[in-house]
Tab-separated table of C-alpha atoms in Angstrom:
chain	number	residue	atom	x	y	z
A	1	MET	CA	108.516	114.411	97.972
A	2	THR	CA	107.747	111.669	100.484
A	3	ILE	CA	105.925	108.391	100.303
A	4	THR	CA	102.984	109.934	102.178
A	5	ASP	CA	102.263	112.083	99.110
A	6	GLU	CA	101.523	109.136	96.839
A	7	HIS	CA	97.760	109.412	96.698
A	8	THR	CA	98.015	113.018	95.518
A	9	LEU	CA	100.820	112.300	93.050
A	10	THR	CA	99.617	109.080	91.421
A	11	THR	CA	96.625	109.237	89.085
A	12	ALA	CA	95.007	106.000	87.997
A	13	ALA	CA	94.102	105.600	84.345
A	14	TYR	CA	91.087	103.540	85.391
A	15	GLY	CA	88.488	104.004	88.098
A	16	TYR	CA	86.242	101.730	90.096
A	17	GLY	CA	83.658	101.730	87.319
A	18	ASP	CA	86.174	100.132	84.965
A	19	LEU	CA	86.898	97.113	87.156
A	20	ALA	CA	84.050	94.974	85.822
A	21	SER	CA	85.304	95.339	82.250
A	22	LEU	CA	88.877	94.681	83.344
A	23	MET	CA	87.792	91.505	85.108
A	24	GLY	CA	85.801	90.560	82.023
A	25	ARG	CA	89.048	90.287	80.069
A	26	MET	CA	89.997	87.260	82.182
A	27	THR	CA	88.353	84.017	81.103
A	28	GLY	CA	88.757	80.276	81.698
A	29	ASP	CA	87.415	77.431	83.782
A	30	GLU	CA	89.551	78.114	86.870
A	31	LYS	CA	88.512	81.676	87.586
A	32	HIS	CA	87.125	81.118	91.100
A	33	GLY	CA	84.686	83.905	90.292
A	34	PRO	CA	82.943	84.207	93.701
A	35	ALA	CA	86.284	84.254	95.522
A	36	ALA	CA	87.428	87.080	93.265
A	37	THR	CA	84.329	89.248	93.260
A	38	SER	CA	83.970	89.019	97.045
A	39	THR	CA	87.237	90.943	97.453
A	40	LEU	CA	86.724	93.598	94.775
A	41	ASP	CA	85.526	96.513	96.899
A	42	VAL	CA	87.991	95.853	99.716
A	43	LEU	CA	90.886	95.806	97.267
A	44	TRP	CA	89.770	98.955	95.501
A	45	VAL	CA	89.389	101.010	98.679
A	46	LEU	CA	92.760	99.829	99.958
A	47	TYR	CA	94.663	100.596	96.765
A	48	ASP	CA	92.771	103.782	95.939
A	49	ARG	CA	92.638	105.419	99.349
A	50	VAL	CA	94.695	103.656	102.008
A	51	LEU	CA	97.879	101.845	100.944
A	52	ARG	CA	101.064	103.905	100.649
A	53	VAL	CA	102.459	102.084	97.654
A	54	SER	CA	102.676	102.871	93.955
A	55	PRO	CA	104.192	101.343	90.802
A	56	GLN	CA	107.108	103.740	91.119
A	57	ARG	CA	107.813	102.744	94.726
A	58	ARG	CA	107.345	98.983	94.699
A	59	ASP	CA	110.785	98.506	96.241
A	60	ASP	CA	110.740	101.446	98.674
A	61	ARG	CA	111.607	100.074	102.123
A	62	ASP	CA	109.110	102.532	103.655
A	63	ARG	CA	106.189	101.350	101.517
A	64	ASP	CA	103.135	99.681	102.999
A	65	ARG	CA	103.024	95.922	102.422
A	66	PHE	CA	99.840	94.272	101.129
A	67	LEU	CA	99.676	90.487	101.240
A	68	LEU	CA	96.880	88.682	99.403
A	69	SER	CA	96.387	85.481	101.349
A	70	LYS	CA	93.131	84.685	99.517
A	71	GLY	CA	95.127	84.030	96.368
A	72	HIS	CA	92.955	81.304	94.870
A	73	GLY	CA	90.689	83.926	93.282
A	74	PRO	CA	93.063	86.644	92.084
A	75	MET	CA	91.057	88.187	89.236
A	76	ALA	CA	89.948	91.213	91.257
A	77	TYR	CA	93.512	91.640	92.531
A	78	TYR	CA	94.903	91.623	89.004
A	79	ALA	CA	92.212	94.035	87.814
A	80	VAL	CA	92.985	96.485	90.617
A	81	LEU	CA	96.744	96.221	90.042
A	82	ALA	CA	96.168	96.947	86.348
A	83	ALA	CA	93.858	99.863	87.121
A	84	ARG	CA	96.475	101.352	89.434
A	85	GLY	CA	99.273	100.957	86.879
A	86	PHE	CA	101.252	98.112	88.428
A	87	LEU	CA	100.856	95.864	85.386
A	88	PRO	CA	99.748	96.327	81.752
A	89	VAL	CA	96.026	95.938	81.121
A	90	GLU	CA	96.921	93.799	78.098
A	91	TRP	CA	98.207	91.080	80.428
A	92	LEU	CA	94.669	90.422	81.679
A	93	THR	CA	93.514	88.734	78.486
A	94	GLY	CA	96.171	86.043	78.874
A	95	PHE	CA	95.104	85.190	82.444
A	96	GLY	CA	95.916	81.603	83.344
A	97	SER	CA	97.523	80.711	80.019
A	98	TYR	CA	100.809	78.819	79.803
A	99	ASP	CA	103.025	81.835	79.119
A	100	SER	CA	101.109	84.438	81.148
A	101	PRO	CA	102.619	85.912	84.325
A	102	LEU	CA	99.080	86.055	85.735
A	103	GLY	CA	98.490	82.573	87.088
A	104	HIS	CA	95.517	81.176	88.956
A	105	HIS	CA	97.547	81.906	92.107
A	106	PRO	CA	99.704	85.063	92.166
A	107	ASP	CA	103.453	84.573	91.875
A	108	ARG	CA	105.456	87.360	93.515
A	109	THR	CA	108.331	86.844	91.076
A	110	LEU	CA	106.053	87.398	88.071
A	111	VAL	CA	103.349	89.848	89.183
A	112	PRO	CA	104.520	93.443	89.755
A	113	GLY	CA	103.345	94.625	93.143
A	114	ALA	CA	102.667	91.166	94.611
A	115	GLU	CA	104.469	90.739	97.930
A	116	ILE	CA	103.924	86.973	98.304
A	117	GLY	CA	102.977	83.917	96.279
A	118	SER	CA	99.645	82.781	97.670
A	119	GLY	CA	96.626	80.532	97.345
A	120	SER	CA	97.159	77.837	99.956
A	121	LEU	CA	94.814	78.650	102.815
A	122	GLY	CA	96.236	79.724	106.147
A	123	HIS	CA	99.616	81.128	105.105
A	124	GLY	CA	99.061	84.853	104.642
A	125	LEU	CA	98.368	85.963	108.203
A	126	PRO	CA	101.390	84.147	109.711
A	127	ILE	CA	103.566	85.692	106.982
A	128	ALA	CA	102.091	89.116	107.764
A	129	VAL	CA	102.919	88.661	111.459
A	130	GLY	CA	106.507	87.822	110.530
A	131	THR	CA	106.672	90.800	108.188
A	132	ALA	CA	105.447	93.171	110.903
A	133	LEU	CA	107.972	91.740	113.351
A	134	GLY	CA	110.763	92.073	110.808
A	135	LEU	CA	109.939	95.701	110.072
A	136	ARG	CA	109.809	96.488	113.789
A	137	ALA	CA	113.168	94.811	114.335
A	138	GLN	CA	114.641	97.081	111.645
A	139	GLY	CA	113.236	100.161	113.320
A	140	LEU	CA	110.799	100.774	110.457
A	141	ASP	CA	107.666	101.923	112.254
A	142	GLY	CA	106.169	103.767	109.287
A	143	PRO	CA	105.128	100.950	106.938
A	144	ALA	CA	101.803	99.292	107.589
A	145	VAL	CA	101.320	95.592	106.877
A	146	TRP	CA	97.962	94.572	105.417
A	147	VAL	CA	96.779	91.033	104.737
A	148	LEU	CA	93.498	89.975	103.114
A	149	ILE	CA	92.138	86.577	104.130
A	150	GLY	CA	88.871	84.747	103.557
A	151	ASP	CA	86.584	83.584	106.352
A	152	ALA	CA	87.234	79.944	105.377
A	153	GLU	CA	90.922	80.455	106.135
A	154	LEU	CA	89.996	80.789	109.793
A	155	ASP	CA	89.414	77.022	109.741
A	156	GLU	CA	93.216	76.700	109.563
A	157	GLY	CA	95.128	76.361	112.836
A	158	SER	CA	98.055	78.448	111.613
A	159	ASN	CA	95.821	81.512	111.614
A	160	HIS	CA	94.730	80.954	115.211
A	161	GLU	CA	98.367	80.857	116.306
A	162	ALA	CA	99.058	84.087	114.428
A	163	ILE	CA	96.011	85.798	115.948
A	164	ALA	CA	96.955	84.669	119.451
A	165	PHE	CA	100.535	85.924	119.060
A	166	ALA	CA	99.934	89.291	117.386
A	167	GLY	CA	97.735	90.792	120.098
A	168	PRO	CA	100.059	90.324	123.086
A	169	ALA	CA	103.004	91.271	120.843
A	170	GLY	CA	101.388	94.665	120.266
A	171	LEU	CA	101.834	94.591	116.490
A	172	GLU	CA	100.197	97.952	115.909
A	173	ARG	CA	101.270	98.133	112.252
A	174	LEU	CA	99.535	94.841	111.415
A	175	HIS	CA	96.123	95.038	109.722
A	176	THR	CA	93.956	92.118	108.635
A	177	VAL	CA	90.891	92.215	106.412
A	178	VAL	CA	88.641	89.166	106.617
A	179	VAL	CA	86.269	88.962	103.658
A	180	ASP	CA	83.306	87.048	105.056
A	181	ASN	CA	81.193	85.376	102.365
A	182	SER	CA	79.923	82.659	104.720
A	183	SER	CA	82.118	79.936	103.267
A	184	ALA	CA	83.783	78.750	106.486
A	185	SER	CA	83.042	75.198	107.583
A	186	HIS	CA	83.239	76.025	111.290
A	187	ALA	CA	81.259	78.998	112.585
A	188	ARG	CA	82.888	81.290	115.132
A	189	PRO	CA	80.876	81.647	118.376
A	190	GLY	CA	80.095	85.347	118.761
A	191	GLY	CA	81.268	86.130	115.252
A	192	ILE	CA	84.650	86.515	113.595
A	193	ALA	CA	85.488	89.840	115.241
A	194	ALA	CA	85.024	88.342	118.715
A	195	ARG	CA	87.803	85.822	118.064
A	196	PHE	CA	90.268	88.618	117.308
A	197	GLU	CA	89.061	90.843	120.171
A	198	ALA	CA	89.601	88.002	122.639
A	199	ALA	CA	93.257	87.966	121.575
A	200	GLY	CA	93.724	91.697	122.109
A	201	TRP	CA	92.990	93.027	118.607
A	202	SER	CA	91.025	96.112	117.640
A	203	ALA	CA	88.078	94.959	115.495
A	204	HIS	CA	85.413	96.435	113.216
A	205	THR	CA	82.710	94.633	111.243
A	206	VAL	CA	81.303	96.437	108.193
A	207	ASP	CA	79.434	96.009	104.915
A	208	GLY	CA	82.100	94.825	102.486
A	209	ARG	CA	80.449	96.687	99.594
A	210	ASP	CA	80.214	100.077	101.335
A	211	HIS	CA	83.301	102.051	100.372
A	212	GLU	CA	82.858	104.776	102.978
A	213	ALA	CA	82.315	102.252	105.773
A	214	LEU	CA	85.351	100.278	104.628
A	215	HIS	CA	87.536	103.378	104.538
A	216	ALA	CA	86.410	104.478	107.995
A	217	ALA	CA	87.149	101.021	109.414
A	218	PHE	CA	90.504	100.774	107.645
A	219	THR	CA	91.661	104.118	109.030
A	220	ALA	CA	90.244	103.801	112.561
A	221	PRO	CA	92.916	104.383	115.249
A	222	HIS	CA	94.072	101.356	117.228
A	223	PRO	CA	97.065	102.407	119.343
A	224	GLY	CA	99.163	99.532	120.635
A	225	ARG	CA	97.053	96.810	119.032
A	226	PRO	CA	96.788	95.019	115.686
A	227	HIS	CA	93.601	95.770	113.770
A	228	VAL	CA	91.086	93.591	111.940
A	229	VAL	CA	88.229	94.598	109.663
A	230	VAL	CA	85.598	91.967	108.936
A	231	ALA	CA	84.035	92.829	105.567
A	232	ARG	CA	80.734	91.028	105.149
A	233	VAL	CA	79.571	90.337	101.600
A	234	GLU	CA	76.870	88.185	100.027
A	235	PRO	CA	77.111	84.448	100.829
A	236	LYS	CA	79.189	82.464	98.370
A	237	TYR	CA	76.484	79.856	97.791
A	238	ALA	CA	73.423	82.111	97.983
């Protein structure tokens, strides 16, 4: 049995149709609801059909790495992790409480399956670049590195440095998903994808609610280049 068999060996107790009720278990004033719901379909397609990681192989050195940079709205992330068996569904009802491991920002030491602690804008993509470099230095060319960022994070200079470095470095195992809910303060001339393409990335822009389009974009070949998928969803303040 190899890690590539995971999606045929692991059966989720919950499906996509259960995610709304799972998210409904999490209450409180600091939910960042729009930030969470904007990522729901992206997260589901990744964990259900793309990522080579499972609860049983969280520490496998050949696993894919998923980094949630948009950690200030983690409800959808927690719901998907629970649906895929990484954490008990019962934990969801305690979301954000004093003694709950599920904080308003994910903590990698408390949340099974979380690769990084996140929430501060602009950190995830630079960490993903470093992770991809580290894996390459170890000769591990199998694991893919995925990072999910929000369009507003592209206002942060640290992301522009990471984008500019990753293309010329040929980080083929690096994948970025930008969930675009029109919340950025500074528009990108030519669109978000154009910024990545100018730095040597492969880029696709799709409907962030269309599971088949997301899957096709996630699995599109991009030899020798890092890959970005811009997932457009409804505007945050519509």
